[in-house]
CSV table of C-alpha atoms and ligand atoms in Angstrom, one decimal:
chain,number,residue,atom,x,y,z
F,1,MET,CA,91.3,-88.5,-138.9
F,2,SER,CA,88.1,-88.0,-140.8
F,3,THR,CA,88.0,-88.2,-144.6
F,4,PRO,CA,85.8,-86.0,-146.8
F,5,THR,CA,82.4,-87.5,-147.2
F,6,PRO,CA,81.3,-88.6,-150.6
F,7,VAL,CA,77.6,-88.1,-150.2
F,8,LYS,CA,75.7,-84.9,-149.5
F,9,ARG,CA,76.2,-84.2,-145.8
F,10,GLU,CA,72.9,-84.2,-143.8
F,11,ALA,CA,72.7,-82.1,-140.7
F,12,PHE,CA,70.3,-80.4,-138.3
F,13,GLY,CA,69.7,-76.8,-139.2
F,14,SER,CA,70.0,-75.3,-135.7
F,15,THR,CA,70.9,-76.0,-132.1
F,16,LEU,CA,67.2,-75.9,-131.3
F,17,GLY,CA,66.3,-78.3,-134.1
F,18,ALA,CA,69.1,-80.6,-132.9
F,19,PHE,CA,67.7,-80.5,-129.4
F,20,ALA,CA,64.2,-81.3,-130.6
F,21,ALA,CA,65.4,-84.2,-132.7
F,22,THR,CA,67.6,-85.7,-129.9
F,23,LEU,CA,64.7,-85.3,-127.5
F,24,GLY,CA,62.4,-86.8,-130.1
F,25,SER,CA,64.6,-89.9,-130.2
F,26,ALA,CA,64.6,-90.2,-126.4
F,27,VAL,CA,60.9,-89.6,-125.8
F,28,GLY,CA,58.8,-92.6,-126.7
F,29,LEU,CA,57.2,-95.7,-125.4
F,30,GLY,CA,59.9,-95.7,-122.8
F,31,ASN,CA,58.3,-92.7,-121.0
F,32,ILE,CA,54.7,-93.6,-121.5
F,33,TRP,CA,54.8,-97.4,-121.4
F,34,LYS,CA,58.0,-98.7,-119.7
F,35,PHE,CA,58.6,-95.9,-117.1
F,36,PRO,CA,55.1,-96.1,-115.5
F,37,TYR,CA,55.1,-99.9,-115.7
F,38,LEU,CA,58.5,-100.3,-114.1
F,39,THR,CA,57.7,-97.6,-111.5
F,40,GLY,CA,54.5,-99.5,-110.8
F,41,SER,CA,56.1,-102.9,-110.4
F,42,ASN,CA,59.1,-101.6,-108.5
F,43,GLY,CA,57.2,-99.8,-105.7
F,44,GLY,CA,57.1,-96.1,-106.8
F,45,ALA,CA,59.3,-93.2,-105.7
F,46,ALA,CA,62.3,-95.2,-104.6
F,47,PHE,CA,62.6,-96.6,-108.1
F,48,VAL,CA,62.1,-93.1,-109.6
F,49,LEU,CA,65.0,-91.7,-107.5
F,50,THR,CA,67.3,-94.6,-108.5
F,51,TYR,CA,66.4,-94.0,-112.1
F,52,LEU,CA,67.4,-90.4,-111.8
F,53,LEU,CA,70.8,-91.4,-110.4
F,54,ALA,CA,71.2,-93.8,-113.3
F,55,VAL,CA,70.5,-91.1,-115.8
F,56,ALA,CA,73.0,-88.7,-114.2
F,57,LEU,CA,75.8,-91.1,-113.6
F,58,VAL,CA,75.6,-93.4,-116.7
F,59,ALA,CA,73.2,-92.2,-119.4
F,60,LEU,CA,74.3,-88.6,-119.5
F,61,PRO,CA,78.1,-89.3,-119.9
F,62,VAL,CA,77.4,-92.0,-122.5
F,63,MET,CA,75.2,-89.5,-124.5
F,64,VAL,CA,78.0,-87.0,-124.4
F,65,VAL,CA,80.5,-89.5,-125.7
F,66,GLU,CA,78.2,-90.7,-128.5
F,67,HIS,CA,77.6,-87.1,-129.6
F,68,ALA,CA,81.3,-86.3,-129.4
F,69,ILE,CA,82.3,-89.3,-131.5
F,70,GLY,CA,79.5,-88.7,-134.1
F,71,ARG,CA,80.3,-85.1,-134.5
F,72,HIS,CA,84.1,-85.6,-134.6
F,73,LEU,CA,83.9,-88.0,-137.5
F,74,ARG,CA,80.6,-86.9,-139.1
F,75,THR,CA,79.6,-90.3,-140.4
F,76,ASP,CA,77.3,-93.2,-139.7
F,77,ALA,CA,77.8,-95.4,-136.6
F,78,VAL,CA,79.6,-98.3,-138.4
F,79,HIS,CA,82.1,-96.0,-140.1
F,80,ALA,CA,82.5,-93.8,-137.0
F,81,TYR,CA,83.5,-96.7,-134.7
F,82,ALA,CA,85.7,-98.2,-137.5
F,83,ARG,CA,87.7,-95.0,-137.6
F,84,ILE,CA,87.6,-93.6,-134.1
F,85,VAL,CA,90.6,-95.6,-132.7
F,86,PRO,CA,93.4,-95.6,-135.3
F,87,ARG,CA,94.6,-99.2,-136.1
F,88,GLN,CA,91.7,-100.7,-134.2
F,89,PRO,CA,89.0,-100.9,-136.9
F,90,PHE,CA,87.4,-103.8,-135.0
F,91,TRP,CA,85.5,-101.2,-132.9
F,92,ALA,CA,83.2,-101.1,-136.0
F,93,ALA,CA,81.5,-104.0,-134.2
F,94,VAL,CA,79.8,-101.4,-132.0
F,95,GLY,CA,78.2,-100.0,-135.1
F,96,TRP,CA,77.3,-103.4,-136.4
F,97,ALA,CA,75.7,-104.3,-133.1
F,98,GLY,CA,73.9,-101.0,-133.2
F,99,LEU,CA,72.5,-101.9,-136.7
F,100,ALA,CA,71.3,-105.2,-135.4
F,101,ALA,CA,69.8,-103.5,-132.3
F,102,SER,CA,67.9,-101.0,-134.4
F,103,LEU,CA,66.3,-103.8,-136.4
F,104,LEU,CA,65.5,-105.8,-133.3
F,105,ILE,CA,64.1,-102.9,-131.3
F,106,MET,CA,62.0,-101.7,-134.3
F,107,ALA,CA,60.5,-105.2,-134.6
F,108,PHE,CA,58.7,-105.1,-131.3
F,109,TYR,CA,58.5,-101.3,-131.0
F,110,THR,CA,56.5,-101.0,-134.2
F,111,ASP,CA,54.2,-103.7,-132.9
F,112,VAL,CA,53.4,-101.7,-129.8
F,113,ALA,CA,53.3,-98.4,-131.7
F,114,GLY,CA,50.8,-100.1,-134.1
F,115,TRP,CA,48.5,-100.8,-131.1
F,116,VAL,CA,48.9,-97.1,-130.1
F,117,LEU,CA,48.0,-95.9,-133.5
F,118,ALA,CA,45.0,-98.3,-133.7
F,119,TYR,CA,43.9,-97.0,-130.3
F,120,VAL,CA,43.9,-93.4,-131.5
F,121,PHE,CA,41.2,-94.4,-134.0
F,122,LYS,CA,39.5,-96.9,-131.7
F,123,SER,CA,39.2,-94.4,-128.9
F,124,LEU,CA,38.0,-91.6,-131.2
F,125,GLY,CA,35.4,-94.1,-132.6
F,126,ALA,CA,34.4,-95.1,-129.1
F,127,PHE,CA,34.1,-91.4,-128.0
F,128,ALA,CA,31.9,-90.6,-131.0
F,129,SER,CA,29.6,-93.5,-130.4
F,130,GLY,CA,29.5,-93.3,-126.6
F,131,ALA,CA,31.1,-96.7,-126.2
F,132,THR,CA,34.1,-97.6,-124.1
F,133,LEU,CA,37.2,-99.6,-124.8
F,134,THR,CA,37.4,-102.9,-122.9
F,135,PRO,CA,40.2,-105.4,-122.2
F,136,ALA,CA,38.6,-107.5,-125.0
F,137,THR,CA,39.4,-104.6,-127.4
F,138,PHE,CA,43.0,-104.9,-126.6
F,139,GLN,CA,43.2,-108.7,-126.6
F,140,ALA,CA,41.5,-108.9,-130.0
F,141,LEU,CA,44.0,-106.3,-131.4
F,142,SER,CA,47.2,-107.6,-129.9
F,143,GLY,CA,46.3,-111.2,-130.3
F,144,GLY,CA,45.0,-110.9,-133.8
F,145,THR,CA,46.7,-111.7,-137.2
F,146,TRP,CA,45.9,-109.2,-139.9
F,147,GLU,CA,44.9,-106.3,-137.8
F,148,PRO,CA,48.1,-105.8,-135.8
F,149,VAL,CA,50.3,-106.5,-138.8
F,150,LEU,CA,48.5,-103.8,-140.9
F,151,TRP,CA,48.8,-101.2,-138.1
F,152,GLN,CA,52.5,-102.2,-137.8
F,153,LEU,CA,53.0,-101.7,-141.6
F,154,ALA,CA,51.2,-98.4,-141.4
F,155,VAL,CA,53.6,-97.2,-138.6
F,156,LEU,CA,56.6,-98.4,-140.6
F,157,ALA,CA,55.4,-96.5,-143.7
F,158,VAL,CA,54.9,-93.3,-141.8
F,159,THR,CA,58.3,-93.6,-140.2
F,160,ALA,CA,60.0,-94.3,-143.6
F,161,GLY,CA,58.2,-91.3,-145.1
F,162,VAL,CA,59.7,-89.0,-142.4
F,163,VAL,CA,63.2,-90.5,-142.7
F,164,ALA,CA,63.1,-90.3,-146.5
F,165,ALA,CA,62.3,-86.6,-146.4
F,166,GLY,CA,65.7,-86.0,-144.8
F,167,VAL,CA,67.5,-85.1,-141.6
F,168,SER,CA,66.6,-81.5,-141.6
F,169,GLY,CA,63.5,-81.5,-143.8
F,170,GLY,CA,62.0,-84.6,-142.3
F,171,ILE,CA,63.3,-85.6,-138.8
F,172,GLU,CA,64.0,-82.1,-137.5
F,173,LYS,CA,60.8,-80.6,-138.8
F,174,VAL,CA,58.5,-83.3,-137.5
F,175,THR,CA,60.1,-83.5,-134.1
F,176,LYS,CA,60.1,-79.7,-133.7
F,177,THR,CA,56.3,-79.8,-134.3
F,178,LEU,CA,55.6,-82.9,-132.2
F,179,MET,CA,57.5,-82.1,-129.1
F,180,PRO,CA,55.5,-79.0,-128.1
F,181,LEU,CA,52.2,-80.7,-129.1
F,182,LEU,CA,53.2,-83.6,-126.9
F,183,LEU,CA,53.8,-81.3,-123.9
F,184,VAL,CA,50.4,-79.6,-124.3
F,185,LEU,CA,48.5,-82.9,-124.6
F,186,LEU,CA,50.3,-84.3,-121.6
F,187,LEU,CA,49.6,-81.2,-119.5
F,188,ALA,CA,45.9,-81.4,-120.4
F,189,CYS,CA,45.9,-85.0,-119.2
F,190,ASN,CA,47.7,-84.0,-116.0
F,191,VAL,CA,45.1,-81.3,-115.2
F,192,ARG,CA,42.3,-83.8,-115.7
F,193,ALA,CA,44.0,-86.5,-113.6
F,194,LEU,CA,45.3,-84.3,-110.8
F,195,THR,CA,41.9,-82.6,-110.2
F,196,LEU,CA,40.2,-85.9,-109.5
F,197,PRO,CA,39.3,-86.4,-105.9
F,198,GLY,CA,41.8,-88.8,-104.3
F,199,ALA,CA,44.5,-88.0,-106.8
F,200,ALA,CA,47.0,-87.2,-104.0
F,201,ALA,CA,47.6,-90.9,-103.4
F,202,GLY,CA,49.0,-91.3,-106.9
F,203,VAL,CA,51.3,-88.2,-106.4
F,204,ALA,CA,52.6,-89.7,-103.2
F,205,TYR,CA,53.2,-93.0,-104.9
F,206,LEU,CA,55.4,-91.3,-107.4
F,207,PHE,CA,57.3,-88.9,-105.1
F,208,ALA,CA,57.3,-90.2,-101.5
F,209,PRO,CA,60.1,-92.8,-101.5
F,210,ASP,CA,59.8,-95.9,-99.4
F,211,PHE,CA,63.4,-97.0,-99.1
F,212,SER,CA,62.5,-100.5,-97.9
F,213,LYS,CA,61.8,-101.1,-101.6
F,214,LEU,CA,65.4,-100.5,-102.6
F,215,SER,CA,67.2,-103.7,-103.9
F,216,GLY,CA,70.0,-104.6,-106.2
F,217,ALA,CA,67.7,-105.9,-108.8
F,218,MET,CA,65.7,-102.7,-108.8
F,219,LEU,CA,68.9,-100.6,-109.1
F,220,LEU,CA,69.9,-102.6,-112.2
F,221,SER,CA,66.5,-102.4,-113.8
F,222,ALA,CA,66.6,-98.6,-113.4
F,223,LEU,CA,70.0,-98.5,-115.1
F,224,GLY,CA,68.6,-100.6,-118.0
F,225,LEU,CA,65.7,-98.2,-118.4
F,226,ALA,CA,68.1,-95.2,-118.5
F,227,PHE,CA,69.8,-96.8,-121.5
F,228,PHE,CA,66.7,-97.6,-123.4
F,229,LYS,CA,65.1,-94.3,-122.5
F,230,LEU,CA,67.9,-92.1,-123.8
F,231,SER,CA,68.5,-94.2,-126.9
F,232,LEU,CA,72.0,-95.2,-125.9
F,233,GLY,CA,74.5,-97.9,-126.6
F,234,MET,CA,73.5,-98.7,-130.2
F,235,GLY,CA,74.7,-95.8,-132.3
F,236,THR,CA,71.5,-93.8,-132.5
F,237,MET,CA,73.0,-90.9,-130.6
F,238,THR,CA,76.3,-91.3,-132.5
F,239,THR,CA,74.4,-91.0,-135.8
F,240,TYR,CA,72.6,-87.9,-134.5
F,241,GLY,CA,75.9,-86.6,-133.2
F,242,ALA,CA,77.1,-86.5,-136.8
F,243,TYR,CA,74.2,-84.0,-137.6
F,244,LEU,CA,74.9,-81.7,-134.6
F,245,PRO,CA,75.9,-78.1,-135.5
F,246,GLU,CA,79.5,-77.2,-134.6
F,247,ARG,CA,78.2,-74.5,-132.2
F,248,THR,CA,76.1,-77.0,-130.1
F,249,HIS,CA,77.7,-77.3,-126.7
F,250,LEU,CA,77.5,-81.0,-126.0
F,251,VAL,CA,77.3,-81.2,-122.2
F,252,PRO,CA,74.5,-78.6,-121.7
F,253,ASN,CA,72.6,-80.1,-124.7
F,254,ALA,CA,72.8,-83.6,-123.2
F,255,VAL,CA,71.7,-82.3,-119.8
F,256,ARG,CA,68.7,-80.5,-121.3
F,257,VAL,CA,67.7,-83.6,-123.2
F,258,ALA,CA,68.0,-85.8,-120.1
F,259,LEU,CA,66.0,-83.3,-118.0
F,260,ALA,CA,63.3,-82.8,-120.6
F,261,ASP,CA,63.0,-86.5,-121.2
F,262,THR,CA,62.7,-87.1,-117.4
F,263,LEU,CA,60.1,-84.4,-117.1
F,264,VAL,CA,58.0,-86.2,-119.8
F,265,SER,CA,58.3,-89.5,-117.9
F,266,LEU,CA,57.3,-87.8,-114.6
F,267,LEU,CA,54.4,-86.0,-116.3
F,268,ALA,CA,53.3,-89.3,-117.9
F,269,GLY,CA,53.4,-90.8,-114.4
F,270,LEU,CA,51.4,-87.8,-113.1
F,271,ALA,CA,48.8,-88.4,-115.7
F,272,ILE,CA,48.5,-92.1,-115.0
F,273,PHE,CA,49.0,-92.9,-111.3
F,274,PRO,CA,46.7,-90.2,-109.8
F,275,ALA,CA,43.9,-91.3,-112.1
F,276,VAL,CA,44.6,-95.0,-111.3
F,277,PHE,CA,44.5,-94.3,-107.5
F,278,ALA,CA,41.6,-91.8,-107.7
F,279,LEU,CA,39.4,-94.5,-109.3
F,280,GLY,CA,40.5,-97.2,-106.9
F,281,ASP,CA,42.6,-99.2,-109.3
F,282,THR,CA,46.0,-100.6,-108.6
F,283,PRO,CA,49.2,-99.8,-110.6
F,284,ALA,CA,49.1,-102.8,-112.9
F,285,GLY,CA,52.0,-103.9,-115.1
F,286,GLY,CA,53.3,-103.9,-118.6
F,287,ALA,CA,51.1,-103.3,-121.7
F,288,GLY,CA,48.1,-103.6,-119.4
F,289,LEU,CA,48.7,-100.2,-117.8
F,290,LEU,CA,48.6,-98.3,-121.0
F,291,PHE,CA,46.0,-100.3,-123.1
F,292,ILE,CA,43.7,-101.7,-120.5
F,293,THR,CA,43.9,-99.8,-117.2
F,294,LEU,CA,44.2,-96.4,-118.6
F,295,PRO,CA,41.1,-96.4,-120.9
F,296,ARG,CA,39.1,-98.0,-118.1
F,297,VAL,CA,40.2,-95.3,-115.7
F,298,PHE,CA,39.6,-92.5,-118.1
F,299,ALA,CA,36.2,-94.0,-119.0
F,300,GLN,CA,35.0,-93.4,-115.5
F,301,MET,CA,35.7,-89.6,-115.6
F,302,PRO,CA,33.8,-86.8,-117.1
F,303,ALA,CA,34.9,-86.3,-120.8
F,304,GLY,CA,37.0,-89.4,-120.2
F,305,GLY,CA,36.6,-90.7,-123.8
F,306,LEU,CA,38.1,-87.5,-125.1
F,307,PHE,CA,41.1,-87.8,-122.8
F,308,THR,CA,41.7,-91.4,-123.8
F,309,ALA,CA,41.9,-90.3,-127.4
F,310,LEU,CA,44.2,-87.4,-126.5
F,311,PHE,CA,46.4,-89.7,-124.5
F,312,PHE,CA,46.9,-92.1,-127.4
F,313,LEU,CA,47.4,-89.3,-129.8
F,314,LEU,CA,50.3,-88.0,-127.7
F,315,ALA,CA,51.7,-91.5,-127.3
F,316,ALA,CA,51.6,-91.9,-131.1
F,317,ALA,CA,53.4,-88.6,-131.5
F,318,ALA,CA,56.0,-89.7,-129.0
F,319,THR,CA,56.7,-93.0,-130.7
F,320,LEU,CA,57.3,-91.4,-134.1
F,321,GLY,CA,60.4,-89.4,-133.1
F,322,ALA,CA,61.9,-92.5,-131.5
F,323,MET,CA,61.2,-94.8,-134.5
F,324,VAL,CA,62.6,-92.2,-136.9
F,325,SER,CA,65.9,-92.2,-134.9
F,326,LEU,CA,65.9,-96.0,-134.9
F,327,MET,CA,65.5,-96.1,-138.7
F,328,GLU,CA,68.1,-93.5,-139.2
F,329,VAL,CA,70.8,-95.8,-138.0
F,330,PRO,CA,70.6,-98.2,-141.0
F,331,VAL,CA,69.6,-95.4,-143.4
F,332,ALA,CA,72.7,-93.4,-142.6
F,333,TRP,CA,74.8,-96.5,-143.2
F,334,LEU,CA,73.0,-97.5,-146.4
F,335,THR,CA,73.2,-94.0,-148.0
F,336,ARG,CA,77.0,-94.1,-147.4
F,337,THR,CA,77.9,-97.7,-148.0
F,338,ALA,CA,75.5,-98.6,-150.8
F,339,ARG,CA,75.2,-95.0,-152.1
F,340,LEU,CA,71.4,-95.4,-151.9
F,341,ARG,CA,69.3,-92.2,-152.0
F,342,ARG,CA,67.4,-91.6,-148.7
F,343,PRO,CA,64.0,-92.8,-150.0
F,344,ALA,CA,65.4,-96.0,-151.3
F,345,ALA,CA,67.4,-96.6,-148.1
F,346,ALA,CA,64.4,-95.8,-145.9
F,347,ALA,CA,62.3,-98.3,-148.0
F,348,LEU,CA,64.9,-101.0,-147.7
F,349,ALA,CA,65.3,-100.4,-143.9
F,350,ALA,CA,61.5,-100.5,-143.5
F,351,LEU,CA,61.4,-103.8,-145.4
F,352,LEU,CA,64.0,-105.4,-143.2
F,353,MET,CA,62.2,-104.1,-140.1
F,354,ALA,CA,58.9,-105.6,-141.4
F,355,ALA,CA,60.6,-108.9,-142.0
F,356,LEU,CA,61.6,-109.1,-138.3
F,357,GLY,CA,58.6,-107.2,-137.1
F,358,ILE,CA,55.8,-109.3,-138.5
F,359,PRO,CA,57.0,-112.5,-136.8
F,360,ALA,CA,57.3,-110.4,-133.5
F,361,THR,CA,53.7,-109.3,-134.0
F,362,LEU,CA,52.4,-112.7,-135.0
F,363,SER,CA,54.1,-114.3,-131.9
F,364,ARG,CA,51.4,-112.6,-129.8
F,365,GLY,CA,48.6,-114.3,-131.8
F,366,PRO,CA,47.5,-117.8,-132.7
F,367,LEU,CA,49.9,-118.2,-135.7
F,368,LEU,CA,53.3,-118.0,-134.0
F,369,SER,CA,52.6,-118.0,-130.3
F,370,ASN,CA,53.9,-121.5,-130.0
F,371,VAL,CA,57.2,-120.9,-131.7
F,372,ARG,CA,60.0,-120.5,-129.0
F,373,VAL,CA,63.6,-119.6,-129.4
F,374,LEU,CA,65.7,-119.6,-126.3
F,375,ASP,CA,62.5,-120.3,-124.5
F,376,ARG,CA,60.9,-117.0,-125.6
F,377,ASP,CA,58.4,-115.9,-128.3
F,378,PHE,CA,59.8,-113.6,-131.0
F,379,PHE,CA,58.5,-110.4,-129.4
F,380,THR,CA,60.1,-111.2,-126.0
F,381,LEU,CA,63.3,-112.6,-127.6
F,382,PHE,CA,63.9,-109.4,-129.6
F,383,ASP,CA,63.3,-107.2,-126.6
F,384,PHE,CA,65.7,-109.4,-124.5
F,385,LEU,CA,68.4,-109.5,-127.1
F,386,SER,CA,68.4,-105.8,-127.6
F,387,SER,CA,67.9,-104.5,-124.1
F,388,ASN,CA,69.7,-107.1,-122.1
F,389,VAL,CA,72.6,-107.9,-124.5
F,390,LEU,CA,73.2,-105.4,-127.3
F,391,LEU,CA,72.6,-102.1,-125.6
F,392,PRO,CA,74.7,-102.7,-122.4
F,393,LEU,CA,77.4,-104.4,-124.5
F,394,GLY,CA,77.5,-101.4,-126.9
F,395,GLY,CA,77.3,-98.9,-124.0
F,396,LEU,CA,80.3,-100.6,-122.3
F,397,ALA,CA,82.3,-100.6,-125.4
F,398,ILE,CA,81.5,-96.9,-126.0
F,399,THR,CA,82.7,-95.9,-122.5
F,400,VAL,CA,85.9,-97.8,-123.1
F,401,VAL,CA,86.5,-96.1,-126.4
F,402,GLY,CA,85.5,-92.7,-125.1
F,403,GLY,CA,87.1,-92.9,-121.7
F,404,TRP,CA,90.3,-94.8,-122.5
F,405,LEU,CA,91.1,-94.9,-126.2
F,406,VAL,CA,90.1,-91.6,-127.7
F,407,PRO,CA,92.8,-89.0,-127.1
F,408,ARG,CA,91.8,-86.7,-124.3
F,409,ALA,CA,92.4,-83.7,-126.6
F,410,VAL,CA,89.8,-84.9,-129.0
F,411,PHE,CA,87.3,-85.3,-126.2
F,412,ARG,CA,88.2,-81.8,-124.8
F,413,ASP,CA,88.0,-80.2,-128.2
F,414,GLU,CA,84.5,-81.6,-128.9
F,415,LEU,CA,83.2,-80.7,-125.5
F,416,GLY,CA,84.6,-77.2,-125.8
F,417,LYS,CA,83.0,-76.4,-129.2
F,418,GLY,CA,80.4,-73.7,-128.9
F,419,HIS,CA,81.9,-72.6,-125.7
F,420,GLY,CA,85.4,-71.4,-126.3
F,421,GLU,CA,87.2,-72.5,-123.2
F,422,PRO,CA,87.0,-75.7,-121.2
F,423,ALA,CA,84.1,-75.7,-118.8
F,424,TRP,CA,84.3,-76.9,-115.2
F,425,HIS,CA,82.1,-79.9,-115.9
F,426,ASP,CA,84.2,-81.4,-118.8
F,427,GLY,CA,86.6,-83.1,-116.4
F,428,LEU,CA,83.8,-84.4,-114.3
F,429,VAL,CA,82.1,-85.9,-117.4
F,430,HIS,CA,85.3,-87.5,-118.5
F,431,ALA,CA,85.8,-89.1,-115.1
F,432,LEU,CA,82.2,-90.5,-115.3
F,433,VAL,CA,82.9,-91.9,-118.7
F,434,ARG,CA,86.2,-93.4,-117.7
F,435,TYR,CA,85.4,-95.0,-114.3
F,436,VAL,CA,81.8,-94.7,-113.1
F,437,ALA,CA,79.8,-95.5,-116.2
F,438,PRO,CA,81.7,-98.6,-117.3
F,439,LEU,CA,81.6,-100.1,-113.9
F,440,LEU,CA,77.8,-99.6,-113.5
F,441,ILE,CA,77.2,-100.8,-117.1
F,442,LEU,CA,79.2,-104.0,-116.4
F,443,LEU,CA,76.8,-104.6,-113.5
F,444,ILE,CA,73.7,-104.2,-115.7
F,445,LEU,CA,75.2,-106.5,-118.3
F,446,LEU,CA,76.0,-109.3,-115.9
F,447,HIS,CA,72.7,-109.0,-114.3
F,448,GLY,CA,70.8,-108.9,-117.7
F,449,LEU,CA,72.5,-112.1,-118.8
F,450,GLY,CA,71.7,-113.7,-115.5
F,451,LEU,CA,75.4,-114.1,-114.5
F,452,LEU,CA,75.0,-112.1,-111.3
F,453,GLY,CA,71.8,-113.4,-109.9
F,454,GLY,CA,68.7,-111.5,-108.7
G,1,LIG,N1,64.3,-93.9,-126.3
G,1,LIG,C1,63.2,-94.5,-127.0
G,1,LIG,C2,62.0,-94.6,-126.0
G,1,LIG,O1,62.1,-94.3,-124.8
G,1,LIG,C3,63.5,-95.9,-127.5
G,1,LIG,C4,64.8,-96.0,-128.3
G,1,LIG,C5,65.7,-96.9,-127.9
G,1,LIG,C6,65.0,-95.2,-129.4
G,1,LIG,C7,66.9,-97.0,-128.6
G,1,LIG,C8,66.1,-95.2,-130.1
G,1,LIG,C9,67.1,-96.1,-129.7
G,1,LIG,O2,60.9,-95.0,-126.3
């Protein structure tokens, strides 16, 4: 089914490198910003449990399908979905929607990542001069004009630099270095937060479920987070699938990625909530938790300034692997379709992302905050269109393709690679892809578009 590729084939050099890059794509603002915020606004441990179920029942099988399709065809997302079902090239729409989603997500993601990068320097500066970061620091930054745009462009330039350096020489190398660093920094913040008097209330908040908090809306928001978290439904994991070594065993690899990513989310929660509770704060929502509450909480602890800087450093490290994977979607397509070399493709992708990203950033400040499309500013619109429309729609299509249209033999062959004989869980994964995942995704989609109520 696959044809020989005309361009030099990019690939990860080892199964470990493939794991690091895939995990690098998954770990990001989703763990450090969205997971704590959604846990905080959905009542704690009951949400965490629901999210874990969503990861196991929906996200995991979708990741396996995306990797299988990518590795089977060894091409970018648009070409992969155009070819995966013979005589049905219209599935290429999944790849096109993925390209659109990568641009839209990057538009607001680089805005927030720009704040994170700015906070690395601001918190180091504050630490050196003995000052503290205040809510006004954040308001001035996020509501500004030039400052947030320049940080955003810096973030895009760094991302494009890594992507230009290649799949193995750039993406794999950087994520292999960043992931262990991230874990060490996170653990340091955990030790600091968990040894504060009163930290236990934060731990209980995260792990002692109060099932009266369960609701349909909460279930659906947990499912949505699972999608965004594990970079699914938009071709990122399909693109990375094309770079996976033949010997990588897809199901255990996906399980490891999901487990490690969940561990990072829980550790981020264990760094944030115990500190918040120990210092008598409440689990606030959204950007506030990361950029306002956290520095304020850390500022009250011994060596707090240093830990603020550490925390933002680790957040910055986490965003890079995710942004690199978002940029790889258009870059993989451009190198194949337009025969561009990687540096040119990365520069072009970064330009497109800046063209959408700058309006998103300015929509938080005086210049564009009054411009509304579909009753939303650009930042919120791009987040809505990607998370509530494109990812679930893409995910649903991917389960239909993987569960119903791709011959079972292809699926079995990809899952068996690196393993020899069929494993007991292959059939289970297939059943999840065919029945459970599409049903649940359909629910998210209808809810996200407001067609299903609450
Ligand atoms: N998974 C990333 C995060 O949690 C975001 C992302 C979404 C990356 C979609 C790639 C594709 O931050």
